[in-house]
Amino acid sequence: MMSLFAAGVAATARGAVVPLAVLLPMVLAGSQILSTIGATKEMVRYLPDRAGMRMLTVVPAALTR
C-alpha cells in the first residue's frame, strides 16, 4: 500500500523533495497520529506496524475451538 502511494506521489511530483516531504512524516509519525485524522482512519490498518501487530497476535487455543 505504501509503495503504491510512494510511486504515485513521485510520479505526480516529478522530483525528490515533495515525495520526501510527504512520505517521511507519514512513516515517522506512525499510525498513532494518522489514526486521529478522519480521512486516514481506514488506511491506517494497512500500515506496516499495524499489519505486523495483527500477524503476530497470538489467539488462545480456547477461542479457536
PDB file of N, CA and C in Angstrom:
ATOM      1  N   MET A   1       0.829  -1.187   0.000  1.00  0.00           N
ATOM      2  CA  MET A   1       0.000   0.000   0.000  1.00  0.00           C
ATOM      3  C   MET A   1       0.877   1.256   0.000  1.00  0.00           C
ATOM      4  N   MET A   2       1.875   1.248   0.869  1.00  0.00           N
ATOM      5  CA  MET A   2       2.734   2.439   0.955  1.00  0.00           C
ATOM      6  C   MET A   2       3.599   2.588  -0.285  1.00  0.00           C
ATOM      7  N   SER A   3       4.002   1.460  -0.888  1.00  0.00           N
ATOM      8  CA  SER A   3       4.830   1.576  -2.088  1.00  0.00           C
ATOM      9  C   SER A   3       4.031   2.142  -3.259  1.00  0.00           C
ATOM     10  N   LEU A   4       2.763   1.771  -3.367  1.00  0.00           N
ATOM     11  CA  LEU A   4       1.919   2.345  -4.419  1.00  0.00           C
ATOM     12  C   LEU A   4       1.689   3.834  -4.189  1.00  0.00           C
ATOM     13  N   PHE A   5       1.488   4.206  -2.933  1.00  0.00           N
ATOM     14  CA  PHE A   5       1.318   5.618  -2.614  1.00  0.00           C
ATOM     15  C   PHE A   5       2.586   6.396  -2.920  1.00  0.00           C
ATOM     16  N   ALA A   6       3.749   5.826  -2.574  1.00  0.00           N
ATOM     17  CA  ALA A   6       5.027   6.481  -2.840  1.00  0.00           C
ATOM     18  C   ALA A   6       5.261   6.635  -4.341  1.00  0.00           C
ATOM     19  N   ALA A   7       4.915   5.604  -5.103  1.00  0.00           N
ATOM     20  CA  ALA A   7       5.084   5.688  -6.553  1.00  0.00           C
ATOM     21  C   ALA A   7       4.162   6.749  -7.146  1.00  0.00           C
ATOM     22  N   GLY A   8       2.961   6.836  -6.639  1.00  0.00           N
ATOM     23  CA  GLY A   8       2.027   7.854  -7.126  1.00  0.00           C
ATOM     24  C   GLY A   8       2.480   9.265  -6.807  1.00  0.00           C
ATOM     25  N   VAL A   9       2.979   9.468  -5.593  1.00  0.00           N
ATOM     26  CA  VAL A   9       3.466  10.793  -5.206  1.00  0.00           C
ATOM     27  C   VAL A   9       4.697  11.172  -6.021  1.00  0.00           C
ATOM     28  N   ALA A  10       5.600  10.218  -6.225  1.00  0.00           N
ATOM     29  CA  ALA A  10       6.810  10.505  -7.003  1.00  0.00           C
ATOM     30  C   ALA A  10       6.479  10.811  -8.464  1.00  0.00           C
ATOM     31  N   ALA A  11       5.526  10.077  -9.017  1.00  0.00           N
ATOM     32  CA  ALA A  11       5.151  10.327 -10.410  1.00  0.00           C
ATOM     33  C   ALA A  11       4.445  11.671 -10.562  1.00  0.00           C
ATOM     34  N   THR A  12       3.645  12.028  -9.575  1.00  0.00           N
ATOM     35  CA  THR A  12       2.930  13.296  -9.632  1.00  0.00           C
ATOM     36  C   THR A  12       3.869  14.478  -9.454  1.00  0.00           C
ATOM     37  N   ALA A  13       4.811  14.363  -8.535  1.00  0.00           N
ATOM     38  CA  ALA A  13       5.685  15.483  -8.213  1.00  0.00           C
ATOM     39  C   ALA A  13       6.830  15.653  -9.207  1.00  0.00           C
ATOM     40  N   ARG A  14       7.274  14.560  -9.799  1.00  0.00           N
ATOM     41  CA  ARG A  14       8.412  14.571 -10.728  1.00  0.00           C
ATOM     42  C   ARG A  14       9.660  15.199 -10.128  1.00  0.00           C
ATOM     43  N   GLY A  15       9.857  14.951  -8.868  1.00  0.00           N
ATOM     44  CA  GLY A  15      11.038  15.455  -8.179  1.00  0.00           C
ATOM     45  C   GLY A  15      11.255  14.647  -6.913  1.00  0.00           C
ATOM     46  N   ALA A  16      12.299  14.966  -6.165  1.00  0.00           N
ATOM     47  CA  ALA A  16      12.609  14.190  -4.974  1.00  0.00           C
ATOM     48  C   ALA A  16      12.176  14.863  -3.680  1.00  0.00           C
ATOM     49  N   VAL A  17      12.048  16.166  -3.688  1.00  0.00           N
ATOM     50  CA  VAL A  17      11.788  16.888  -2.438  1.00  0.00           C
ATOM     51  C   VAL A  17      10.347  16.699  -1.970  1.00  0.00           C
ATOM     52  N   VAL A  18       9.403  16.829  -2.849  1.00  0.00           N
ATOM     53  CA  VAL A  18       7.991  16.726  -2.463  1.00  0.00           C
ATOM     54  C   VAL A  18       7.632  15.326  -1.966  1.00  0.00           C
ATOM     55  N   PRO A  19       8.034  14.239  -2.655  1.00  0.00           N
ATOM     56  CA  PRO A  19       7.722  12.917  -2.105  1.00  0.00           C
ATOM     57  C   PRO A  19       8.352  12.674  -0.738  1.00  0.00           C
ATOM     58  N   LEU A  20       9.567  13.167  -0.550  1.00  0.00           N
ATOM     59  CA  LEU A  20      10.195  13.012   0.771  1.00  0.00           C
ATOM     60  C   LEU A  20       9.455  13.799   1.829  1.00  0.00           C
ATOM     61  N   ALA A  21       9.012  14.989   1.483  1.00  0.00           N
ATOM     62  CA  ALA A  21       8.284  15.813   2.445  1.00  0.00           C
ATOM     63  C   ALA A  21       6.932  15.199   2.794  1.00  0.00           C
ATOM     64  N   VAL A  22       6.339  14.451   1.880  1.00  0.00           N
ATOM     65  CA  VAL A  22       5.054  13.818   2.146  1.00  0.00           C
ATOM     66  C   VAL A  22       5.224  12.476   2.855  1.00  0.00           C
ATOM     67  N   LEU A  23       6.182  11.679   2.411  1.00  0.00           N
ATOM     68  CA  LEU A  23       6.299  10.307   2.900  1.00  0.00           C
ATOM     69  C   LEU A  23       7.046  10.176   4.227  1.00  0.00           C
ATOM     70  N   LEU A  24       8.035  11.002   4.474  1.00  0.00           N
ATOM     71  CA  LEU A  24       8.767  10.881   5.739  1.00  0.00           C
ATOM     72  C   LEU A  24       7.901  11.135   6.961  1.00  0.00           C
ATOM     73  N   PRO A  25       7.099  12.177   7.000  1.00  0.00           N
ATOM     74  CA  PRO A  25       6.215  12.319   8.167  1.00  0.00           C
ATOM     75  C   PRO A  25       5.221  11.167   8.298  1.00  0.00           C
ATOM     76  N   MET A  26       4.804  10.633   7.172  1.00  0.00           N
ATOM     77  CA  MET A  26       3.865   9.511   7.211  1.00  0.00           C
ATOM     78  C   MET A  26       4.504   8.278   7.833  1.00  0.00           C
ATOM     79  N   VAL A  27       5.759   8.031   7.507  1.00  0.00           N
ATOM     80  CA  VAL A  27       6.465   6.875   8.062  1.00  0.00           C
ATOM     81  C   VAL A  27       6.886   7.138   9.502  1.00  0.00           C
ATOM     82  N   LEU A  28       7.414   8.319   9.763  1.00  0.00           N
ATOM     83  CA  LEU A  28       7.926   8.609  11.099  1.00  0.00           C
ATOM     84  C   LEU A  28       6.831   8.897  12.116  1.00  0.00           C
ATOM     85  N   ALA A  29       5.733   9.476  11.672  1.00  0.00           N
ATOM     86  CA  ALA A  29       4.641   9.784  12.596  1.00  0.00           C
ATOM     87  C   ALA A  29       3.955   8.510  13.059  1.00  0.00           C
ATOM     88  N   GLY A  30       3.936   7.526  12.214  1.00  0.00           N
ATOM     89  CA  GLY A  30       3.311   6.270  12.591  1.00  0.00           C
ATOM     90  C   GLY A  30       1.807   6.323  12.527  1.00  0.00           C
ATOM     91  N   SER A  31       1.223   5.225  12.836  1.00  0.00           N
ATOM     92  CA  SER A  31      -0.225   5.123  12.733  1.00  0.00           C
ATOM     93  C   SER A  31      -0.944   5.781  13.899  1.00  0.00           C
ATOM     94  N   GLN A  32      -0.236   6.091  14.970  1.00  0.00           N
ATOM     95  CA  GLN A  32      -0.888   6.724  16.118  1.00  0.00           C
ATOM     96  C   GLN A  32      -1.435   8.093  15.742  1.00  0.00           C
ATOM     97  N   ILE A  33      -0.637   8.886  15.062  1.00  0.00           N
ATOM     98  CA  ILE A  33      -1.072  10.228  14.690  1.00  0.00           C
ATOM     99  C   ILE A  33      -2.046  10.168  13.520  1.00  0.00           C
ATOM    100  N   LEU A  34      -1.770   9.302  12.557  1.00  0.00           N
ATOM    101  CA  LEU A  34      -2.627   9.218  11.386  1.00  0.00           C
ATOM    102  C   LEU A  34      -4.005   8.659  11.714  1.00  0.00           C
ATOM    103  N   SER A  35      -4.121   7.859  12.769  1.00  0.00           N
ATOM    104  CA  SER A  35      -5.426   7.295  13.109  1.00  0.00           C
ATOM    105  C   SER A  35      -6.360   8.326  13.718  1.00  0.00           C
ATOM    106  N   THR A  36      -5.826   9.464  14.164  1.00  0.00           N
ATOM    107  CA  THR A  36      -6.684  10.506  14.718  1.00  0.00           C
ATOM    108  C   THR A  36      -7.298  11.385  13.631  1.00  0.00           C
ATOM    109  N   ILE A  37      -6.745  11.328  12.427  1.00  0.00           N
ATOM    110  CA  ILE A  37      -7.263  12.111  11.314  1.00  0.00           C
ATOM    111  C   ILE A  37      -8.369  11.299  10.644  1.00  0.00           C
ATOM    112  N   GLY A  38      -9.506  11.878  10.485  1.00  0.00           N
ATOM    113  CA  GLY A  38     -10.667  11.164   9.964  1.00  0.00           C
ATOM    114  C   GLY A  38     -10.472  10.578   8.575  1.00  0.00           C
ATOM    115  N   ALA A  39      -9.761  11.287   7.706  1.00  0.00           N
ATOM    116  CA  ALA A  39      -9.606  10.838   6.321  1.00  0.00           C
ATOM    117  C   ALA A  39      -8.674   9.637   6.193  1.00  0.00           C
ATOM    118  N   THR A  40      -7.819   9.385   7.174  1.00  0.00           N
ATOM    119  CA  THR A  40      -6.849   8.298   7.065  1.00  0.00           C
ATOM    120  C   THR A  40      -7.144   7.127   7.984  1.00  0.00           C
ATOM    121  N   LYS A  41      -8.283   7.127   8.660  1.00  0.00           N
ATOM    122  CA  LYS A  41      -8.585   6.041   9.603  1.00  0.00           C
ATOM    123  C   LYS A  41      -8.648   4.677   8.927  1.00  0.00           C
ATOM    124  N   GLU A  42      -9.222   4.590   7.759  1.00  0.00           N
ATOM    125  CA  GLU A  42      -9.321   3.308   7.069  1.00  0.00           C
ATOM    126  C   GLU A  42      -7.974   2.853   6.517  1.00  0.00           C
ATOM    127  N   MET A  43      -7.132   3.789   6.092  1.00  0.00           N
ATOM    128  CA  MET A  43      -5.844   3.430   5.528  1.00  0.00           C
ATOM    129  C   MET A  43      -4.843   2.985   6.585  1.00  0.00           C
ATOM    130  N   VAL A  44      -5.004   3.438   7.820  1.00  0.00           N
ATOM    131  CA  VAL A  44      -4.028   3.178   8.877  1.00  0.00           C
ATOM    132  C   VAL A  44      -3.865   1.695   9.155  1.00  0.00           C
ATOM    133  N   ARG A  45      -4.914   0.918   9.016  1.00  0.00           N
ATOM    134  CA  ARG A  45      -4.800  -0.502   9.345  1.00  0.00           C
ATOM    135  C   ARG A  45      -3.910  -1.267   8.368  1.00  0.00           C
ATOM    136  N   TYR A  46      -3.562  -0.684   7.233  1.00  0.00           N
ATOM    137  CA  TYR A  46      -2.668  -1.327   6.277  1.00  0.00           C
ATOM    138  C   TYR A  46      -1.215  -0.884   6.412  1.00  0.00           C
ATOM    139  N   LEU A  47      -0.919   0.028   7.317  1.00  0.00           N
ATOM    140  CA  LEU A  47       0.464   0.446   7.520  1.00  0.00           C
ATOM    141  C   LEU A  47       1.257  -0.692   8.172  1.00  0.00           C
ATOM    142  N   PRO A  48       2.569  -0.727   7.968  1.00  0.00           N
ATOM    143  CA  PRO A  48       3.359  -1.875   8.407  1.00  0.00           C
ATOM    144  C   PRO A  48       3.281  -2.179   9.904  1.00  0.00           C
ATOM    145  N   ASP A  49       3.230  -1.188  10.762  1.00  0.00           N
ATOM    146  CA  ASP A  49       3.222  -1.501  12.192  1.00  0.00           C
ATOM    147  C   ASP A  49       1.914  -2.143  12.617  1.00  0.00           C
ATOM    148  N   ARG A  50       0.795  -1.697  12.081  1.00  0.00           N
ATOM    149  CA  ARG A  50      -0.500  -2.299  12.430  1.00  0.00           C
ATOM    150  C   ARG A  50      -0.653  -3.673  11.793  1.00  0.00           C
ATOM    151  N   ALA A  51      -0.212  -3.831  10.545  1.00  0.00           N
ATOM    152  CA  ALA A  51      -0.318  -5.127   9.882  1.00  0.00           C
ATOM    153  C   ALA A  51       0.558  -6.159  10.582  1.00  0.00           C
ATOM    154  N   GLY A  52       1.761  -5.764  10.974  1.00  0.00           N
ATOM    155  CA  GLY A  52       2.638  -6.681  11.703  1.00  0.00           C
ATOM    156  C   GLY A  52       2.079  -7.054  13.058  1.00  0.00           C
ATOM    157  N   MET A  53       1.441  -6.103  13.722  1.00  0.00           N
ATOM    158  CA  MET A  53       0.839  -6.378  15.016  1.00  0.00           C
ATOM    159  C   MET A  53      -0.281  -7.407  14.872  1.00  0.00           C
ATOM    160  N   ARG A  54      -1.068  -7.293  13.821  1.00  0.00           N
ATOM    161  CA  ARG A  54      -2.159  -8.247  13.597  1.00  0.00           C
ATOM    162  C   ARG A  54      -1.631  -9.637  13.260  1.00  0.00           C
ATOM    163  N   MET A  55      -0.531  -9.701  12.510  1.00  0.00           N
ATOM    164  CA  MET A  55       0.023 -11.002  12.141  1.00  0.00           C
ATOM    165  C   MET A  55       0.648 -11.710  13.339  1.00  0.00           C
ATOM    166  N   LEU A  56       1.221 -10.953  14.263  1.00  0.00           N
ATOM    167  CA  LEU A  56       1.917 -11.556  15.389  1.00  0.00           C
ATOM    168  C   LEU A  56       1.050 -11.724  16.630  1.00  0.00           C
ATOM    169  N   THR A  57      -0.229 -11.401  16.546  1.00  0.00           N
ATOM    170  CA  THR A  57      -1.122 -11.571  17.679  1.00  0.00           C
ATOM    171  C   THR A  57      -1.423 -13.049  17.880  1.00  0.00           C
ATOM    172  N   VAL A  58      -1.240 -13.518  19.109  1.00  0.00           N
ATOM    173  CA  VAL A  58      -1.482 -14.919  19.439  1.00  0.00           C
ATOM    174  C   VAL A  58      -2.916 -15.059  19.934  1.00  0.00           C
ATOM    175  N   VAL A  59      -3.636 -15.985  19.322  1.00  0.00           N
ATOM    176  CA  VAL A  59      -5.007 -16.260  19.727  1.00  0.00           C
ATOM    177  C   VAL A  59      -4.989 -17.487  20.633  1.00  0.00           C
ATOM    178  N   PRO A  60      -5.532 -17.395  21.832  1.00  0.00           N
ATOM    179  CA  PRO A  60      -5.546 -18.559  22.721  1.00  0.00           C
ATOM    180  C   PRO A  60      -6.299 -19.734  22.105  1.00  0.00           C
ATOM    181  N   ALA A  61      -5.848 -20.943  22.408  1.00  0.00           N
ATOM    182  CA  ALA A  61      -6.431 -22.150  21.826  1.00  0.00           C
ATOM    183  C   ALA A  61      -7.897 -22.311  22.215  1.00  0.00           C
ATOM    184  N   ALA A  62      -8.294 -21.821  23.366  1.00  0.00           N
ATOM    185  CA  ALA A  62      -9.684 -21.962  23.809  1.00  0.00           C
ATOM    186  C   ALA A  62     -10.635 -21.176  22.906  1.00  0.00           C
ATOM    187  N   LEU A  63     -10.173 -20.122  22.278  1.00  0.00           N
ATOM    188  CA  LEU A  63     -11.036 -19.313  21.432  1.00  0.00           C
ATOM    189  C   LEU A  63     -11.134 -19.844  20.009  1.00  0.00           C
ATOM    190  N   THR A  64     -10.241 -20.745  19.605  1.00  0.00           N
ATOM    191  CA  THR A  64     -10.236 -21.229  18.240  1.00  0.00           C
ATOM    192  C   THR A  64     -11.124 -22.444  18.059  1.00  0.00           C
ATOM    193  N   ARG A  65     -11.660 -23.027  19.121  1.00  0.00           N
ATOM    194  CA  ARG A  65     -12.483 -24.247  19.001  1.00  0.00           C
ATOM    195  C   ARG A  65     -13.888 -23.938  18.672  1.00  0.00           C
TER     196      ARG A  65
END
